[in-house]
Coordinates of C-alpha atoms in Angstrom, one line a residue:
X33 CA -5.7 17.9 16.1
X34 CA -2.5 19.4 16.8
X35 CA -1.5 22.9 16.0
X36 CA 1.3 21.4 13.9
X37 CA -1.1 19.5 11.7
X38 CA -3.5 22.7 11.6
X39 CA -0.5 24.8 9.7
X40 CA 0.3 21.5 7.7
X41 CA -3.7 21.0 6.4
X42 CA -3.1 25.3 5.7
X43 CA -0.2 25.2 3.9
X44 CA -1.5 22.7 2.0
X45 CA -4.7 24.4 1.2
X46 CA -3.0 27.2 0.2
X47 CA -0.7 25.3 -2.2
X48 CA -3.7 24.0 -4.1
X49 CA -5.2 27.6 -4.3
X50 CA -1.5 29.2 -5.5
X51 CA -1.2 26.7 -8.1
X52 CA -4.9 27.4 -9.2
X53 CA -4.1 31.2 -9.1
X54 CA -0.4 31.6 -10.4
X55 CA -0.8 32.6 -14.0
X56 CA 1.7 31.1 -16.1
X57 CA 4.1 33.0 -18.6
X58 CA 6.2 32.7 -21.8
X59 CA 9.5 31.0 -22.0
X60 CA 12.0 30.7 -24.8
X61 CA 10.8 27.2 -25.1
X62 CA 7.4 26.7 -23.3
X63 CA 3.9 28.9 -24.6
X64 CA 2.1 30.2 -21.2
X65 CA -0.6 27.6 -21.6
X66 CA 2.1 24.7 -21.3
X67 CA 4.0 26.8 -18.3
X68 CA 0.3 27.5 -16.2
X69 CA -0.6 23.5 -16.4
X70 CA 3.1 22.6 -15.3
X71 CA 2.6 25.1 -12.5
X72 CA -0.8 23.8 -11.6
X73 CA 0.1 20.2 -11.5
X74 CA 3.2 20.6 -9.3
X75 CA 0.7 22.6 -6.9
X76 CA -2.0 20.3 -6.4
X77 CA 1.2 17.5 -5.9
X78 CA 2.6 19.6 -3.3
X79 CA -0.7 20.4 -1.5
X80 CA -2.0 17.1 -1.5
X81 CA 1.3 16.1 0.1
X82 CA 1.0 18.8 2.7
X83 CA -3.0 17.7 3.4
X84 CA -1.8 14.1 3.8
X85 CA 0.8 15.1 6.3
X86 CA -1.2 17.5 8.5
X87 CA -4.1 14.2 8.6
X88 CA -1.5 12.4 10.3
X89 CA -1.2 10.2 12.8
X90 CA -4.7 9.1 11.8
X91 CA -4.1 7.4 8.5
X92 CA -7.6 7.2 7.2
X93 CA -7.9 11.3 7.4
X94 CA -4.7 11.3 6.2
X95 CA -5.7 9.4 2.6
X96 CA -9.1 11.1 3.1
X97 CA -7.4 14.8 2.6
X98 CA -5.1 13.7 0.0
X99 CA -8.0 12.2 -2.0
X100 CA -10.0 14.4 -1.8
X101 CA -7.7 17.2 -3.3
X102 CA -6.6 14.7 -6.0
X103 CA -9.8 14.4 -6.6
X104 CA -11.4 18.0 -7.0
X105 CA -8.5 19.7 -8.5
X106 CA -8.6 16.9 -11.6
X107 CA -12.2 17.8 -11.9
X108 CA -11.5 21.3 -11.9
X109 CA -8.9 20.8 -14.5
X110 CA -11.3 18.6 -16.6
X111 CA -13.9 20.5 -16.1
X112 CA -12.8 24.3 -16.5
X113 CA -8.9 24.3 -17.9
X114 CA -7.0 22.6 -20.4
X115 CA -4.6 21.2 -17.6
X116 CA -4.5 17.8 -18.4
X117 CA -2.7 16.8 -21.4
X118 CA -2.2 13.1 -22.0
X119 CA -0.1 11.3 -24.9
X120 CA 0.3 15.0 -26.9
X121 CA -3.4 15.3 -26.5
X122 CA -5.7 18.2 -24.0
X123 CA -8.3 16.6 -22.3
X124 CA -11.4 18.4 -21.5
X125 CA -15.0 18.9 -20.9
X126 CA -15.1 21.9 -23.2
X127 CA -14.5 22.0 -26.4
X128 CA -12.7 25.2 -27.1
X129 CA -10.4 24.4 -24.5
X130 CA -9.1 21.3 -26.9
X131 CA -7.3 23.2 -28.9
X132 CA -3.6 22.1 -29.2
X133 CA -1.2 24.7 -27.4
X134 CA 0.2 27.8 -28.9
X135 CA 3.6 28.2 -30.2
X136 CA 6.2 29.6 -27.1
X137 CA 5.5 33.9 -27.3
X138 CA 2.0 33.9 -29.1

């Protein structure tokens, strides 16, 4: 492994921890709930950009690390947040985390 694709695989970790640990805030027209899952998604993109690119040349490691962050962080976010929101509708393991989002400054 190269020391180029040692700070890529690092700066991709640390991409998927920031957008675990960013808090989100209120805006004007987004509540803090709706700003924290945008912030989280766009994270876990990032980073498992970044882990695919340090895995190269080798392909298979490359998909491996990529995968494999897909993979946990949706789990996390199913499991422990209301992060994923499909067709106006939170998605999660736990039930108080269901509830629809806040109006923006609540």
């Amino acid at each position: 492994m190269t020391t180029w694709s040692s700070v890529v695989l690092g700066a991709g970790a640390l991409m998927l921890l920031l957008g675990a640990a960013v808090p989100g805030w209120d805006t004007t027209r987004l509540p803090k709930r709706a700003v924290k899952r945008r912030i989280y998604w766009a994270g876990t993109a990032v980073g498992a950009a970044l882990l695919f690119l340090g895995g190269l040349p080798d392909l298979q490691s490359a998909v491996a690390f990529a995968c494999a962050a897909l993979i946990l962080m949706t789990g996390w976010a199913y499991f422990r947040t209301p992060h994923i929101k499909i067709g106006g509708q939170i998605r999660s393991a736990d039930l108080a985390l269901r509830e629809p989002d806040p109006p923006p400054g609540v």
